Amino acid sequence: MIISSVIMISFVAFAPQESAKTYVNVITASAADLMTKPVLIKRQAYSNKIEAGVKNLTSFSSKTTFEVYVNGRYVRKYTWQALKKDNYINITDDGKLYLKASTKYKVTVKAVNGSAKSESSVLNVKTAAKTYYYIDKNVQLYSFKN
């Protein structure tokens, strides 16, 4: 939900005509665009990947984009439409290097719609020490040599 409000207050005061002094006062005030803060949730943390989502996604306009940051570095951008499908944010790097096992990361998301911006609270995530994989029964495995 985007809440936009602009308040304009103006007045002009003049002294009586027989006075030599004329006073003019103009006051203008405006409220900045306000936007709901995204609520970031952790879905899963693997040794090399963090999965997250935006809990209050329906509070945003379809024109909103979501910028993902890890430890203060920009990682990537998601459109509202992309997140609407399954609300899946996939993070595999910190904006510079791939994620490491057993490491703490600070994830934030910034919602942007025109000039309005709003940043989520920090989501502290520690990646897993190991990632386990499952192989179905009767799957043929190959061993290559040379």
Short mmCIF file of C-alpha atoms in Angstrom, two decimals:
data_model
loop_
_atom_site.label_atom_id
_atom_site.label_comp_id
_atom_site.label_asym_id
_atom_site.label_seq_id
_atom_site.Cartn_x
_atom_site.Cartn_y
_atom_site.Cartn_z
CA MET A 1 0.00 0.00 0.00
CA ILE A 2 1.42 3.36 -0.98
CA ILE A 3 0.26 6.31 1.07
CA SER A 4 0.86 9.61 -0.64
CA SER A 5 -0.10 12.90 0.86
CA VAL A 6 0.82 16.42 -0.01
CA ILE A 7 -0.28 19.21 2.29
CA MET A 8 -0.10 22.72 0.94
CA ILE A 9 -0.72 25.57 3.35
CA SER A 10 -0.34 29.07 1.97
CA PHE A 11 -1.49 32.47 3.06
CA VAL A 12 -0.71 36.04 2.14
CA ALA A 13 -1.22 38.99 4.51
CA PHE A 14 -1.17 42.64 3.44
CA ALA A 15 -1.04 45.75 5.63
CA PRO A 16 -3.72 48.44 5.22
CA GLN A 17 -3.21 50.74 2.20
CA GLU A 18 -2.52 53.85 4.26
CA SER A 19 0.53 52.08 5.78
CA ALA A 20 3.83 52.29 3.94
CA LYS A 21 4.75 48.73 4.87
CA THR A 22 3.56 45.63 3.07
CA TYR A 23 4.06 42.18 4.56
CA VAL A 24 3.90 39.00 2.55
CA ASN A 25 4.23 35.60 4.23
CA VAL A 26 4.03 32.35 2.33
CA ILE A 27 4.30 28.99 4.09
CA THR A 28 4.40 25.74 2.15
CA ALA A 29 4.64 22.32 3.74
CA SER A 30 4.54 18.92 2.08
CA ALA A 31 4.70 15.39 3.45
CA ALA A 32 7.05 12.97 1.71
CA ASP A 33 5.66 9.88 0.02
CA LEU A 34 5.31 7.08 2.52
CA MET A 35 5.47 3.41 1.64
CA THR A 36 4.79 0.31 3.70
CA LYS A 37 7.96 -1.41 4.94
CA PRO A 38 8.53 -4.85 3.42
CA VAL A 39 8.53 -7.67 5.97
CA LEU A 40 11.26 -10.13 4.97
CA ILE A 41 10.92 -13.79 6.02
CA LYS A 42 13.45 -16.61 5.84
CA ARG A 43 12.24 -19.67 4.00
CA GLN A 44 15.40 -21.80 4.01
CA ALA A 45 19.15 -21.42 4.47
CA TYR A 46 21.50 -23.89 2.82
CA SER A 47 25.30 -23.86 2.94
CA ASN A 48 25.46 -21.86 -0.30
CA LYS A 49 22.00 -20.36 -0.74
CA ILE A 50 19.41 -18.34 1.19
CA GLU A 51 15.74 -18.45 0.27
CA ALA A 52 13.50 -15.63 1.48
CA GLY A 53 10.14 -14.02 0.79
CA VAL A 54 8.18 -10.81 1.42
CA LYS A 55 5.44 -11.54 3.96
CA ASN A 56 3.30 -8.48 3.15
CA LEU A 57 3.66 -8.57 -0.65
CA THR A 58 -0.04 -7.78 -1.22
CA SER A 59 0.49 -4.38 0.48
CA PHE A 60 2.47 -3.17 -2.54
CA SER A 61 1.49 -1.94 -5.98
CA SER A 62 2.22 -4.10 -9.02
CA LYS A 63 4.65 -1.37 -10.17
CA THR A 64 6.89 -1.94 -7.14
CA THR A 65 10.35 -3.46 -7.50
CA PHE A 66 12.30 -5.07 -4.67
CA GLU A 67 16.05 -4.58 -4.40
CA VAL A 68 17.86 -7.26 -2.39
CA TYR A 69 20.94 -6.41 -0.31
CA VAL A 70 23.27 -8.77 1.57
CA ASN A 71 25.58 -7.20 4.15
CA GLY A 72 24.77 -3.81 2.63
CA ARG A 73 25.71 -4.80 -0.94
CA TYR A 74 23.22 -4.81 -3.77
CA VAL A 75 22.57 -8.34 -5.04
CA ARG A 76 19.66 -8.18 -7.47
CA LYS A 77 16.19 -6.81 -8.21
CA TYR A 78 12.82 -8.58 -8.34
CA THR A 79 9.61 -7.20 -9.82
CA TRP A 80 6.35 -7.46 -7.92
CA GLN A 81 5.03 -9.77 -10.66
CA ALA A 82 8.00 -12.15 -10.28
CA LEU A 83 7.47 -12.39 -6.52
CA LYS A 84 3.69 -12.74 -6.87
CA LYS A 85 4.11 -16.18 -8.51
CA ASP A 86 5.74 -17.97 -5.55
CA ASN A 87 7.22 -15.18 -3.38
CA TYR A 88 10.70 -16.64 -3.83
CA ILE A 89 13.89 -14.62 -3.39
CA ASN A 90 16.94 -16.71 -4.25
CA ILE A 91 20.27 -15.44 -2.88
CA THR A 92 23.50 -17.22 -3.83
CA ASP A 93 26.02 -14.40 -3.40
CA ASP A 94 26.64 -11.32 -1.24
CA GLY A 95 26.93 -8.98 -4.22
CA LYS A 96 30.56 -9.88 -4.73
CA LEU A 97 31.32 -13.46 -3.60
CA TYR A 98 29.30 -16.68 -3.41
CA LEU A 99 27.79 -17.49 -0.01
CA LYS A 100 29.83 -19.65 2.33
CA ALA A 101 28.80 -22.40 4.75
CA SER A 102 28.37 -21.56 8.46
CA THR A 103 28.47 -17.81 7.82
CA LYS A 104 26.18 -15.07 9.16
CA TYR A 105 24.60 -12.71 6.64
CA LYS A 106 22.37 -9.63 7.00
CA VAL A 107 19.68 -9.51 4.33
CA THR A 108 17.46 -6.49 3.60
CA VAL A 109 14.97 -5.66 0.87
CA LYS A 110 14.17 -2.17 -0.39
CA ALA A 111 10.76 -1.63 -2.00
CA VAL A 112 10.88 1.02 -4.74
CA ASN A 113 7.94 2.58 -6.57
CA GLY A 114 8.80 5.80 -8.38
CA SER A 115 10.33 8.18 -5.86
CA ALA A 116 8.89 6.26 -2.88
CA LYS A 117 11.29 3.85 -1.17
CA SER A 118 11.03 1.74 1.96
CA GLU A 119 13.56 -0.65 3.47
CA SER A 120 12.80 -3.79 5.46
CA SER A 121 14.25 -4.60 8.83
CA VAL A 122 17.45 -6.67 8.78
CA LEU A 123 16.98 -10.43 8.49
CA ASN A 124 19.92 -12.19 10.16
CA VAL A 125 20.58 -15.55 8.53
CA LYS A 126 23.30 -18.11 9.17
CA THR A 127 23.98 -20.52 6.33
CA ALA A 128 24.04 -24.24 7.11
CA ALA A 129 27.30 -26.07 7.78
CA LYS A 130 26.50 -28.66 5.11
CA THR A 131 23.96 -29.19 2.39
CA TYR A 132 22.52 -32.63 1.91
CA TYR A 133 21.28 -34.02 -1.37
CA TYR A 134 18.83 -36.85 -1.92
CA ILE A 135 19.08 -39.36 -4.75
CA ASP A 136 16.06 -41.47 -5.61
CA LYS A 137 16.31 -45.27 -5.50
CA ASN A 138 17.26 -46.99 -8.74
CA VAL A 139 18.98 -43.92 -10.13
CA GLN A 140 21.99 -45.02 -12.11
CA LEU A 141 25.22 -43.34 -11.00
CA TYR A 142 28.27 -43.13 -13.16
CA SER A 143 31.90 -43.11 -12.25
CA PHE A 144 34.21 -41.55 -14.85
CA LYS A 145 37.89 -42.29 -15.18
CA ASN A 146 40.46 -40.35 -17.19
#
